[in-house]
Short mmCIF file of C-alpha atoms in Angstrom, two decimals:
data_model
loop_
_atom_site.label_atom_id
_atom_site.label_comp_id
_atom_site.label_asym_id
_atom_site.label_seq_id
_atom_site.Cartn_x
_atom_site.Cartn_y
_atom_site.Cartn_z
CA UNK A 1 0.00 0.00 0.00
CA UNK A 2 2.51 2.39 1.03
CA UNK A 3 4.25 1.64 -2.31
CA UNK A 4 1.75 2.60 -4.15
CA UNK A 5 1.13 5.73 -2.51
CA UNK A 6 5.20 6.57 -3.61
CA UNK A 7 4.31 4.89 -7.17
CA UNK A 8 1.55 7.47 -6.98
CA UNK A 9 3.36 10.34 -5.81
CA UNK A 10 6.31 9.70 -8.04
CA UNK A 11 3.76 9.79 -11.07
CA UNK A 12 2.28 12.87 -9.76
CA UNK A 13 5.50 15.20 -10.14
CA UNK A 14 6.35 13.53 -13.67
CA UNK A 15 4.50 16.50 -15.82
CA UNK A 16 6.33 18.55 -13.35
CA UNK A 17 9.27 17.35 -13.45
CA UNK A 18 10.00 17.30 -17.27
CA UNK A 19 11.54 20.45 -18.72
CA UNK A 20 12.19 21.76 -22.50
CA UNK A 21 15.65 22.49 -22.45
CA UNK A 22 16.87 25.26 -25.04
CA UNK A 23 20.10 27.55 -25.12
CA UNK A 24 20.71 31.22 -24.58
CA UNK A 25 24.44 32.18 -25.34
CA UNK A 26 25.81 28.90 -24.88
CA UNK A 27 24.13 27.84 -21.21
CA UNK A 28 21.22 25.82 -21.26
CA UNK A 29 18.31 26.75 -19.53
CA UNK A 30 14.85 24.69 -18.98
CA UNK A 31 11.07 25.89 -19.15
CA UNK A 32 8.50 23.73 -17.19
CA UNK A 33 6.81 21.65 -20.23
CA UNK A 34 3.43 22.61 -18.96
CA UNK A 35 3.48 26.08 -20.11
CA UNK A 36 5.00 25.14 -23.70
CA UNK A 37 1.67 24.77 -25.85
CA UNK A 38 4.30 25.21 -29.46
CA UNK A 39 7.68 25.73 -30.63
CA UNK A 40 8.23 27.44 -33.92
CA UNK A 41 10.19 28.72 -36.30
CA UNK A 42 11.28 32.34 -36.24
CA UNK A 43 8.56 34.47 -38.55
CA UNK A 44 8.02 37.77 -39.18
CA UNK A 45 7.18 39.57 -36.29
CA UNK A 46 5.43 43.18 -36.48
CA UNK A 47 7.21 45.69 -34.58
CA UNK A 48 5.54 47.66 -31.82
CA UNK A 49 5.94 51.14 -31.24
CA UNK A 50 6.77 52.35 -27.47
CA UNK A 51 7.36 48.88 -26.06
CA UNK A 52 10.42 47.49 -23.53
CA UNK A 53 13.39 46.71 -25.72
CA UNK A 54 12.89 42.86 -25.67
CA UNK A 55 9.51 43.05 -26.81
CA UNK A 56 10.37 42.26 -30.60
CA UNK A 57 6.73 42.55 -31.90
CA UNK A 58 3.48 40.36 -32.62
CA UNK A 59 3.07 37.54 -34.55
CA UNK A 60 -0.15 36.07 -35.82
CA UNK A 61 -0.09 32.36 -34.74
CA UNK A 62 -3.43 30.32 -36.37
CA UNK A 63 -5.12 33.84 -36.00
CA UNK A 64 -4.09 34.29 -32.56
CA UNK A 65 -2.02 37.16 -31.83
CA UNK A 66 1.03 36.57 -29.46
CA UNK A 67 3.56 38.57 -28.19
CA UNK A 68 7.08 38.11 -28.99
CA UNK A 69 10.22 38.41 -26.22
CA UNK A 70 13.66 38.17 -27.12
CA UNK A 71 15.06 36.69 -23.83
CA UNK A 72 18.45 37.12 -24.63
CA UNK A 73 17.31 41.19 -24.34
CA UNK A 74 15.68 40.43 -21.38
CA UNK A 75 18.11 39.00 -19.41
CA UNK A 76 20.90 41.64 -20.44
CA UNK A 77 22.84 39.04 -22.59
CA UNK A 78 24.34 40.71 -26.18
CA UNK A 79 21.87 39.90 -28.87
CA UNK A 80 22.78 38.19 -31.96
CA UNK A 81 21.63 37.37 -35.85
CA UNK A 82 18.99 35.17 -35.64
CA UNK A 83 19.51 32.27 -37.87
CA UNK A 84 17.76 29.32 -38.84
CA UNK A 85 18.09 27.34 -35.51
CA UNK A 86 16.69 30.52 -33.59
CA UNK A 87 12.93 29.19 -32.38
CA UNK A 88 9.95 31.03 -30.79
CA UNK A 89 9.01 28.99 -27.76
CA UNK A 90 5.04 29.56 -27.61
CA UNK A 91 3.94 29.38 -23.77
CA UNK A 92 0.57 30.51 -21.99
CA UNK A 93 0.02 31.70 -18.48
CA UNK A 94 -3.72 32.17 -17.99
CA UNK A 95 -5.05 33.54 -20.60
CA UNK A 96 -1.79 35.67 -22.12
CA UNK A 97 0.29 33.21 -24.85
CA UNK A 98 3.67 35.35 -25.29
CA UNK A 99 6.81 33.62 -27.58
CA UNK A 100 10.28 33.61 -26.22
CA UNK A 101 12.65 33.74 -28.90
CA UNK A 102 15.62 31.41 -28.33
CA UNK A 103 18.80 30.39 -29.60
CA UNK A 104 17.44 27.07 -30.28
CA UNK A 105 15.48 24.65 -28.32
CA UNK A 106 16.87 21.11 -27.83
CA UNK A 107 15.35 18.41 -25.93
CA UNK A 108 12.69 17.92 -23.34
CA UNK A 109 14.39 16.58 -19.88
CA UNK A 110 12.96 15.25 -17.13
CA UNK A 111 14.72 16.38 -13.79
CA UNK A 112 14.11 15.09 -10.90
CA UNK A 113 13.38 17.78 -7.64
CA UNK A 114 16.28 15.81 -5.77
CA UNK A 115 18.53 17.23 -8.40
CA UNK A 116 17.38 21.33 -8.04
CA UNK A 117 19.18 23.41 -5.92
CA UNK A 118 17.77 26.92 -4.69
CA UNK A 119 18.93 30.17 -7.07
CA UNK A 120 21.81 31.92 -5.81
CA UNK A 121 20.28 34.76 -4.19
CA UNK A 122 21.40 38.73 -5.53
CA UNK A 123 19.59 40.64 -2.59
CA UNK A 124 21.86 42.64 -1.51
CA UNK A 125 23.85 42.97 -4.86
CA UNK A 126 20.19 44.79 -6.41
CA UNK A 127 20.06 41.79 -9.33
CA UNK A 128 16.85 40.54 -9.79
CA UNK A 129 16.90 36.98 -10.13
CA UNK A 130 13.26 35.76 -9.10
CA UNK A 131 13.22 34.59 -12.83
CA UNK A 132 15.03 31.62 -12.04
CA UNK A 133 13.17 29.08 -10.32
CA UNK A 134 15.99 26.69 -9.36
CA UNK A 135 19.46 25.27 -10.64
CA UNK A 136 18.99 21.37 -12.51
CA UNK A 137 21.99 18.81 -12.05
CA UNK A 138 21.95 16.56 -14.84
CA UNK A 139 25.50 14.84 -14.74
CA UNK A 140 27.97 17.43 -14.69
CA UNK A 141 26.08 20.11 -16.45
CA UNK A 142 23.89 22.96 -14.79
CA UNK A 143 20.56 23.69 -16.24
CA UNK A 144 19.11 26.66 -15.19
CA UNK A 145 15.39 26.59 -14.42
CA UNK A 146 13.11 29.24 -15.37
CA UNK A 147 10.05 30.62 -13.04
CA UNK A 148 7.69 31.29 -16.43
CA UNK A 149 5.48 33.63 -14.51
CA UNK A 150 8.15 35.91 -13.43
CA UNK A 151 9.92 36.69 -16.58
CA UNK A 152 7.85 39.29 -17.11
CA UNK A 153 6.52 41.78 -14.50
CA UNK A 154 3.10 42.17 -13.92
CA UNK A 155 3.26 45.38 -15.65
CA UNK A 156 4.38 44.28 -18.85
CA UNK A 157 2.00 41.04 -18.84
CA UNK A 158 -1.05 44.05 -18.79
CA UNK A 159 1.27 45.90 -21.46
CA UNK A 160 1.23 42.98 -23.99
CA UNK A 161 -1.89 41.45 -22.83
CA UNK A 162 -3.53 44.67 -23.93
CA UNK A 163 -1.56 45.24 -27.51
CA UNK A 164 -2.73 41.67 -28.31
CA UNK A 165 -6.09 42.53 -27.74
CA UNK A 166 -5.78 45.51 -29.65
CA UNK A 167 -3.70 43.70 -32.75
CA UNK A 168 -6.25 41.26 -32.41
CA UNK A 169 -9.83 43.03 -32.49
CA UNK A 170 -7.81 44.66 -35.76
CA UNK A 171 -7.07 41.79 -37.57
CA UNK A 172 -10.91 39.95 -37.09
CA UNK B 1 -43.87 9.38 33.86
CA UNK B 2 -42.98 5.63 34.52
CA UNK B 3 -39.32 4.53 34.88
CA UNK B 4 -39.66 2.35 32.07
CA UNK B 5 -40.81 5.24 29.89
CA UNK B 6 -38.07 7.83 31.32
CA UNK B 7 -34.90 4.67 30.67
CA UNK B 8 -36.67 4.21 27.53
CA UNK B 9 -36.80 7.94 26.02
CA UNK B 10 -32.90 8.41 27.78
CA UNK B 11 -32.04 5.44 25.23
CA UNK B 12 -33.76 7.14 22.46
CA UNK B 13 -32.15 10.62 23.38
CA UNK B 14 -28.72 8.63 23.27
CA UNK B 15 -29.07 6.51 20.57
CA UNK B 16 -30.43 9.31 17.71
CA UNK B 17 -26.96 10.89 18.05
CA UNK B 18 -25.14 8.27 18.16
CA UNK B 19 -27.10 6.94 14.70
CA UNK B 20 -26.34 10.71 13.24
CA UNK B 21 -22.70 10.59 13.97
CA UNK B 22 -22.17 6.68 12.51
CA UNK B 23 -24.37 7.56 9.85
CA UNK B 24 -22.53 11.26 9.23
CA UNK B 25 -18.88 9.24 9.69
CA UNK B 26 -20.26 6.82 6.79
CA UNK B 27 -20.75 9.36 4.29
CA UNK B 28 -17.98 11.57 4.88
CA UNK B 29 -15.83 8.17 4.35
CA UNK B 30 -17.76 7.57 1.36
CA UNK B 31 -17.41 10.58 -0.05
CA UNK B 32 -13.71 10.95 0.46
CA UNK B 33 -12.83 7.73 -0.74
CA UNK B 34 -14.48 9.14 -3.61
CA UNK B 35 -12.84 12.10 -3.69
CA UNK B 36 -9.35 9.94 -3.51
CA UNK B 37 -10.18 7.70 -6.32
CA UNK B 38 -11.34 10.84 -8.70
CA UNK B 39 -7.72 12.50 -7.39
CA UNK B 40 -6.09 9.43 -8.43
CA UNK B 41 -7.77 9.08 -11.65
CA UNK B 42 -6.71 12.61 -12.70
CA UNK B 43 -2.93 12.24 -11.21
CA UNK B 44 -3.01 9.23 -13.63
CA UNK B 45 -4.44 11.55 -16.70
CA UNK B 46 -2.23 14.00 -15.83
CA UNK B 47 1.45 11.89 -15.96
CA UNK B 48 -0.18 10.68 -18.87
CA UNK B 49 -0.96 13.99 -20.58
CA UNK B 50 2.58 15.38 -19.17
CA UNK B 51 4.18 12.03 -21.10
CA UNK B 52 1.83 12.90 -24.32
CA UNK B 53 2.94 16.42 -24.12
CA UNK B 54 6.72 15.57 -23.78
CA UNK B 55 6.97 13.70 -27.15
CA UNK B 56 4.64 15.67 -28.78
CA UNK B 57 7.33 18.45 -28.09
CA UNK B 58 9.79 16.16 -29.36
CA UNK B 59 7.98 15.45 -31.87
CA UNK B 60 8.05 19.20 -33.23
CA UNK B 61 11.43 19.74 -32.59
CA UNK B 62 12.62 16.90 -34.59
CA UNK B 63 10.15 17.84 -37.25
CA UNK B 64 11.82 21.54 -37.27
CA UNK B 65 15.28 19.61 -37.07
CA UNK B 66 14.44 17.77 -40.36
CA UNK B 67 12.88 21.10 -42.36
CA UNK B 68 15.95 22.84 -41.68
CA UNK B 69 18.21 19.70 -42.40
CA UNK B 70 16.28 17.31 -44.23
CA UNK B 71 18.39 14.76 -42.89
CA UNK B 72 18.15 10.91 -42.25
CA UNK B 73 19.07 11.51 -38.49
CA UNK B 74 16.12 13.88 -37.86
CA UNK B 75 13.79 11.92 -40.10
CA UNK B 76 14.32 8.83 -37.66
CA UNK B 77 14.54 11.04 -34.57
CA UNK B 78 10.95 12.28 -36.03
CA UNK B 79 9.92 8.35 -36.99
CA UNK B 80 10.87 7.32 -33.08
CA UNK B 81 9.31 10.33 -31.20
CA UNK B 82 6.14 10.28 -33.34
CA UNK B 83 5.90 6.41 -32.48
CA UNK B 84 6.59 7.01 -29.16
CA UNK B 85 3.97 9.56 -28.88
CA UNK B 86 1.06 7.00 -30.76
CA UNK B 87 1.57 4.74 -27.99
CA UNK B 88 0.71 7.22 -25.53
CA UNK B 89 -2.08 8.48 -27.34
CA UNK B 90 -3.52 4.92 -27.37
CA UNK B 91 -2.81 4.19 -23.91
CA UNK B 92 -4.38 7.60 -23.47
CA UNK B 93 -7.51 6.69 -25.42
CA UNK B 94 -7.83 2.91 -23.55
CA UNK B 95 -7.12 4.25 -20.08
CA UNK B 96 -8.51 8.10 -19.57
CA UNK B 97 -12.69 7.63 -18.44
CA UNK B 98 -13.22 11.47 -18.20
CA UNK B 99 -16.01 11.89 -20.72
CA UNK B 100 -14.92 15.58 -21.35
CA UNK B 101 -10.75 14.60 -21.26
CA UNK B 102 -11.95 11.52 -23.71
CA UNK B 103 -13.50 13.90 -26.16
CA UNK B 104 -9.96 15.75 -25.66
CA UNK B 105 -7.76 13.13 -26.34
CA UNK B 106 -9.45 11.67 -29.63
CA UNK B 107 -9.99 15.69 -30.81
CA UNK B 108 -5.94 15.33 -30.61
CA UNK B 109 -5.83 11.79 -31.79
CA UNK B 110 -7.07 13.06 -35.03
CA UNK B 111 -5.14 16.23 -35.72
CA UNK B 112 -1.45 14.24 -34.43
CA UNK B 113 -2.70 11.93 -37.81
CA UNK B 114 -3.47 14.78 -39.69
CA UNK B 115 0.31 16.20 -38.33
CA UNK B 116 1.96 13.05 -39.26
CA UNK B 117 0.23 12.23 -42.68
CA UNK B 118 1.41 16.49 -43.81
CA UNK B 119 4.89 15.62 -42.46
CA UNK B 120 5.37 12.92 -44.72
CA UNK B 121 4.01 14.64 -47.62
CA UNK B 122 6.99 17.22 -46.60
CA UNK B 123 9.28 14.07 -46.54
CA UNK B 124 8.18 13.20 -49.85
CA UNK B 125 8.10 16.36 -51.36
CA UNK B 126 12.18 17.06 -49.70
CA UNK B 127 13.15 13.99 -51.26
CA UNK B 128 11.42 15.04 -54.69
CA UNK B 129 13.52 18.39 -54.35
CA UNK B 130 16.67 16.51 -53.74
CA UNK B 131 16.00 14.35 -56.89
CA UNK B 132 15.29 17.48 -58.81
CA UNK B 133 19.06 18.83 -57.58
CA UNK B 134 21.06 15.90 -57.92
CA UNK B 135 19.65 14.24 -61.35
CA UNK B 136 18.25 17.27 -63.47
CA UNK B 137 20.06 20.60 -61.84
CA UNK B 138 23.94 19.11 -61.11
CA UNK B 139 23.54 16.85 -64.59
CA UNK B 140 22.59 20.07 -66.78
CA UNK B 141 24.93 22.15 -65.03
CA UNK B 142 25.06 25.87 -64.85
#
């Protein structure tokens, strides 16, 4: 009985425990697979005036229209050419879809909670880290795992949520 | 009132609770071993949808590995995850009760098909490409 309940348990944490892994200038970091509903190709985004910096634009995905983040932008790295391994990663958080473009997305990982350590923490130093949710061991390698919901502020999720809308209404 | 009467309605006055709280106890047992099995059930849908989701996401990746390649590697790695992914949509279909998560799972039944049967018409259409290159294009030269 008390096996089961583990058996149980262990299945529980399995859609929680599996992570798409992609790379940002060479370090790999890992999105909870339950907020991934696509990954595509780059396409054209529309640029939108008086936006943050790593707000690239809208795309129109199956006539849905979703935000576009360059995370490299938004986590202060250099940015780069995009080429033809660079990938929107399509996630939703309530109802707001946004794309984080990526250097290139490649594999989904399953990593166990015995095997995240905490974020270092930046309090004192003034960098805001809450993005990153923990730090994955797999072998020798560090993963770092990303807290979806606080990538963005809850500023800009209004910001975009209500250019979408806008885009949107326009395009029906 | 008699004695008889007065040990008689005591018993009563005792015994209604009593009969409340077994019967209360009952149905609160009832209705969380209920509660357990339906949490159960949708732990179980839920690993399974998590599994679904992860090789449906490898899936797409190795299909965007092969457009931008077009090579035998990713075609497999497609091939492997996309039979990987059937199983679990069968085991999904055979195991998930859920009217409403039923209805979901053959909804996505049918468009993972519809995914596949395009992707090898892309296959097909790569290979026809590569024919094109190598037999008409390279023979005629420049």
């Amino acid at each position: 009985m008390e096996q089961d309940e583990l058996l149980e348990e262990e299945e529980e944490q399995y859609q929680e425990n599996k992570y798409l892994l992609f790379r940002l200038a060479g370090e790999v970091y890992g999105i909870m697979i339950g907020y991934v509903t696509d990954i595509i190709e780059l396409k054209p985004v529309t640029y939108i005036p008086d936006m943050p910096a790593y707000v690239k634009g809208v795309i129109n995905l199956r006539n849905k229209i979703i935000p576009v983040i360059d995370l490299r932008i938004r986590f202060g790295m250099p940015e780069r050419e995009y080429d033809d391994r660079t990938c929107i990663i399509v996630i939703t958080m309530g109802e707001l879809s946004v794309g984080f473009i990526v250097d290139t997305v490649t594999e989904v990982k399953e990593i166990l909670d015995t095997d995240i350590s905490d974020p270092p923490k930046f309090n004192e130093s003034g960098i805001d880290a809450s993005y990153i949710a923990g730090l994955g061991k797999v072998h020798d390698e560090v993963k770092i795992l990303i807290d979806v919901e606080h990538v963005l502020s809850q500023y800009d999720i209004q910001l975009l949520q209500t250019n979408a809308n806008a885009k949107e209404g326009a395009v029906s | 009132m008699k004695m008889r009467s007065k040990i008689t309605l005591g018993f009563v006055l005792v015994i209604i609770p009593f009969l409340v709280a077994v019967v209360w106890g009952v149905v609160s047992l009832q209705e969380a071993s209920e509660g357990f099995t339906e949490y159960r059930e949708l732990a179980r849908d839920t690993n399974l949808a998590g599994r679904l989701q992860a090789n449906m996401l490898m899936v797409r990746m190795s299909a965007k590995d092969f457009i931008i390649s077009t090579s035998d590697d990713a075609h497999e790695a497609f091939e492997e995850h996309f039979t990987a992914m059937e199983g679990f949509m069968q085991e999904a279909q055979q195991s998930i009760e859920n009217t409403e998560r039923a209805k979901l799972i053959d909804e996505a039944d049918e468009r993972v098909t519809e995914y596949g049967e395009y992707f090898d018409k892309v296959f097909e259409e790569s290979h026809a490409i590569l024919d094109l290159q190598t037999q008409e294009l390279d023979v005629a030269g420049p």
